Short mmCIF file of N, CA and C in Angstrom, two decimals:
data_model
loop_
_atom_site.label_atom_id
_atom_site.label_comp_id
_atom_site.label_asym_id
_atom_site.label_seq_id
_atom_site.Cartn_x
_atom_site.Cartn_y
_atom_site.Cartn_z
N MET A 1 104.31 48.07 96.80
CA MET A 1 102.78 48.47 97.11
C MET A 1 102.10 47.99 95.99
N ASN A 2 101.01 47.33 96.22
CA ASN A 2 100.10 46.76 95.39
C ASN A 2 98.93 47.68 94.91
N TRP A 3 98.83 47.92 93.81
CA TRP A 3 97.73 48.62 93.11
C TRP A 3 96.63 47.70 92.77
N PRO A 4 95.42 48.29 92.66
CA PRO A 4 94.22 47.39 92.11
C PRO A 4 94.59 46.93 90.71
N ASN A 5 93.88 45.97 90.31
CA ASN A 5 94.04 45.30 89.05
C ASN A 5 93.63 46.25 88.05
N ILE A 6 94.34 47.20 87.84
CA ILE A 6 94.02 48.26 86.65
C ILE A 6 95.44 48.23 85.86
N PRO A 7 95.39 48.22 84.58
CA PRO A 7 96.62 48.18 83.69
C PRO A 7 97.40 49.53 84.17
N ARG A 8 98.46 49.26 84.14
CA ARG A 8 99.42 50.21 84.56
C ARG A 8 99.39 51.55 83.77
N GLU A 9 99.17 51.41 82.37
CA GLU A 9 98.96 52.50 81.42
C GLU A 9 97.68 53.38 81.54
N ILE A 10 96.76 52.56 82.01
CA ILE A 10 95.43 53.62 82.38
C ILE A 10 95.66 54.05 83.67
N PHE A 11 96.17 53.35 84.80
CA PHE A 11 96.39 54.27 86.10
C PHE A 11 97.28 55.46 85.72
N CYS A 12 98.45 55.24 85.15
CA CYS A 12 99.30 56.52 84.84
C CYS A 12 98.45 57.58 84.15
N MET A 13 97.70 57.20 83.26
CA MET A 13 96.87 58.28 82.35
C MET A 13 96.03 59.02 83.29
N ILE A 14 95.38 58.28 84.25
CA ILE A 14 94.53 58.95 85.31
C ILE A 14 95.11 59.77 86.23
N THR A 15 96.17 59.45 86.87
CA THR A 15 96.91 59.97 87.82
C THR A 15 97.66 61.28 87.12
N GLY A 16 98.28 60.91 86.10
CA GLY A 16 98.88 62.09 85.39
C GLY A 16 98.13 63.19 84.85
N PHE A 17 96.90 62.74 84.45
CA PHE A 17 95.79 63.96 83.96
C PHE A 17 95.35 64.72 85.25
N ARG A 18 95.11 64.07 86.39
CA ARG A 18 94.87 64.87 87.60
C ARG A 18 95.99 65.83 88.10
N ARG A 19 97.32 65.29 87.88
CA ARG A 19 98.47 66.07 88.22
C ARG A 19 98.64 67.21 87.38
N LEU A 20 98.42 67.03 85.93
CA LEU A 20 98.46 68.13 85.07
C LEU A 20 97.33 69.29 85.23
N GLU A 21 96.12 68.76 85.72
CA GLU A 21 95.08 69.57 85.91
C GLU A 21 95.43 70.43 87.23
N VAL A 22 95.87 69.94 88.31
CA VAL A 22 96.35 70.78 89.42
C VAL A 22 97.65 71.76 89.12
N ILE A 23 98.45 71.25 88.29
CA ILE A 23 99.63 72.31 88.00
C ILE A 23 98.95 73.36 87.04
N ARG A 24 98.11 73.13 86.12
CA ARG A 24 97.46 74.21 85.26
C ARG A 24 96.70 75.15 86.21
N CYS A 25 95.94 74.56 87.17
CA CYS A 25 95.18 75.48 88.09
C CYS A 25 96.10 76.45 88.97
N PHE A 26 97.25 75.90 89.53
CA PHE A 26 98.26 76.48 90.16
C PHE A 26 98.73 77.55 89.44
N ALA A 27 98.94 77.42 88.14
CA ALA A 27 99.78 78.40 87.25
C ALA A 27 98.79 79.26 86.97
N LEU A 28 97.45 79.14 86.60
CA LEU A 28 96.53 80.20 86.43
C LEU A 28 96.37 81.13 87.62
N VAL A 29 96.38 80.44 88.89
CA VAL A 29 96.24 81.35 90.04
C VAL A 29 97.42 82.27 90.14
N LEU A 30 98.65 81.74 89.95
CA LEU A 30 99.92 82.22 90.01
C LEU A 30 99.91 83.56 88.78
N ILE A 31 99.47 83.27 87.79
CA ILE A 31 99.35 84.43 86.74
C ILE A 31 98.48 85.54 87.34
N VAL A 32 97.25 85.16 87.87
CA VAL A 32 96.33 86.38 88.08
C VAL A 32 96.85 86.87 89.21
N ALA A 33 97.55 86.42 90.27
CA ALA A 33 98.11 87.04 91.36
C ALA A 33 99.23 87.98 90.96
N VAL A 34 100.09 87.67 89.93
CA VAL A 34 101.12 88.44 89.58
C VAL A 34 100.42 89.83 88.73
N LEU A 35 99.34 89.40 88.02
CA LEU A 35 98.76 90.71 87.27
C LEU A 35 98.14 91.49 88.34
N LEU A 36 97.46 91.09 89.18
CA LEU A 36 96.80 91.98 90.21
C LEU A 36 97.78 92.55 90.96
N GLY A 37 98.83 91.90 91.34
CA GLY A 37 99.91 92.68 92.17
C GLY A 37 100.49 93.78 91.32
N GLY A 38 100.60 93.62 90.11
CA GLY A 38 101.13 94.79 89.23
C GLY A 38 100.27 95.72 89.26
N ALA A 39 99.06 95.70 89.22
CA ALA A 39 98.03 96.78 89.10
C ALA A 39 98.13 97.49 90.36
N SER A 40 98.16 96.99 91.41
CA SER A 40 98.17 97.69 92.66
C SER A 40 99.29 98.50 92.78
N ALA A 41 100.46 98.00 92.27
CA ALA A 41 101.93 98.71 92.44
C ALA A 41 101.86 99.95 91.68
N ASN A 42 100.87 100.12 90.70
CA ASN A 42 100.92 101.43 90.07
C ASN A 42 100.02 102.56 90.60
N ALA A 43 99.38 102.13 91.81
CA ALA A 43 98.55 103.22 92.62
C ALA A 43 99.51 104.24 92.95
N LYS A 44 98.82 105.45 92.99
CA LYS A 44 99.43 106.69 93.34
C LYS A 44 99.14 106.92 94.88
N VAL A 45 100.18 107.12 95.87
CA VAL A 45 99.91 107.58 97.20
C VAL A 45 100.09 108.97 97.40
N TYR A 46 99.29 109.59 98.14
CA TYR A 46 99.37 110.91 98.35
C TYR A 46 99.72 111.14 100.03
N LYS A 47 100.45 112.20 100.31
CA LYS A 47 100.81 112.45 101.79
C LYS A 47 100.34 113.96 101.94
N TRP A 48 99.68 114.24 103.02
CA TRP A 48 99.41 115.62 103.29
C TRP A 48 99.36 115.67 104.79
N VAL A 49 99.41 116.78 105.36
CA VAL A 49 99.48 117.30 106.81
C VAL A 49 98.15 118.02 106.90
N ASP A 50 97.43 117.70 108.11
CA ASP A 50 96.16 118.37 108.50
C ASP A 50 96.64 119.59 109.24
N GLU A 51 95.45 120.35 109.63
CA GLU A 51 95.52 121.60 110.41
C GLU A 51 96.22 121.26 111.81
N ASN A 52 96.13 119.95 112.25
CA ASN A 52 96.72 119.67 113.64
C ASN A 52 98.12 119.17 113.58
N GLY A 53 98.50 119.06 112.20
CA GLY A 53 100.05 118.66 112.16
C GLY A 53 100.08 117.05 112.07
N LYS A 54 99.15 116.47 111.86
CA LYS A 54 99.07 115.16 111.69
C LYS A 54 99.26 114.64 110.16
N VAL A 55 100.19 113.82 110.01
CA VAL A 55 100.48 113.36 108.68
C VAL A 55 99.49 112.37 108.38
N HIS A 56 98.97 112.35 106.90
CA HIS A 56 98.13 111.30 106.47
C HIS A 56 98.65 110.86 105.15
N PHE A 57 98.47 109.57 104.91
CA PHE A 57 98.78 108.86 103.64
C PHE A 57 97.44 108.35 102.93
N GLY A 58 97.19 108.34 101.77
CA GLY A 58 96.05 107.68 101.20
C GLY A 58 96.19 107.78 99.62
N ASP A 59 95.17 107.12 99.00
CA ASP A 59 95.21 106.95 97.65
C ASP A 59 94.28 107.97 96.87
N GLN A 60 93.57 108.81 97.78
CA GLN A 60 92.73 110.02 97.33
C GLN A 60 92.91 111.06 98.32
N VAL A 61 92.94 112.28 97.80
CA VAL A 61 93.38 113.52 98.78
C VAL A 61 91.87 114.16 99.26
N GLU A 62 91.98 114.50 100.59
CA GLU A 62 90.69 114.96 100.89
C GLU A 62 90.40 116.31 100.52
N ALA A 63 89.13 116.62 100.46
CA ALA A 63 88.72 117.97 99.78
C ALA A 63 89.49 119.06 100.67
N GLY A 64 89.90 120.10 100.00
CA GLY A 64 90.53 121.22 100.57
C GLY A 64 92.07 121.18 100.83
N VAL A 65 92.74 119.98 100.41
CA VAL A 65 93.92 119.98 100.80
C VAL A 65 94.80 119.45 99.37
N GLU A 66 94.26 119.56 98.38
CA GLU A 66 94.71 119.22 96.92
C GLU A 66 96.07 119.91 96.68
N GLU A 67 95.99 121.11 96.87
CA GLU A 67 97.06 122.01 96.76
C GLU A 67 98.28 121.65 97.21
N LYS A 68 98.20 121.09 98.61
CA LYS A 68 99.26 120.89 99.54
C LYS A 68 99.66 119.58 99.35
N ALA A 69 98.96 118.51 98.92
CA ALA A 69 99.49 116.99 98.90
C ALA A 69 100.54 116.83 97.88
N GLU A 70 101.38 115.96 98.23
CA GLU A 70 102.74 115.57 97.71
C GLU A 70 102.32 114.28 96.89
#
């Protein structure tokens, strides 16, 4: 494969820098995703049954069913 007439050291520095930039960006996105995933894993889920016998799940309890929610 013939590269343009650029010294090999300069070409490696340019392509290596871009590769490092992509790796850093990917690592940052991965860290943010892990941190946000952990925050949502701590959310509390409530379960309650309405007057018709239907089971509901949610992160907030509707008014009037606080005492029956699990």
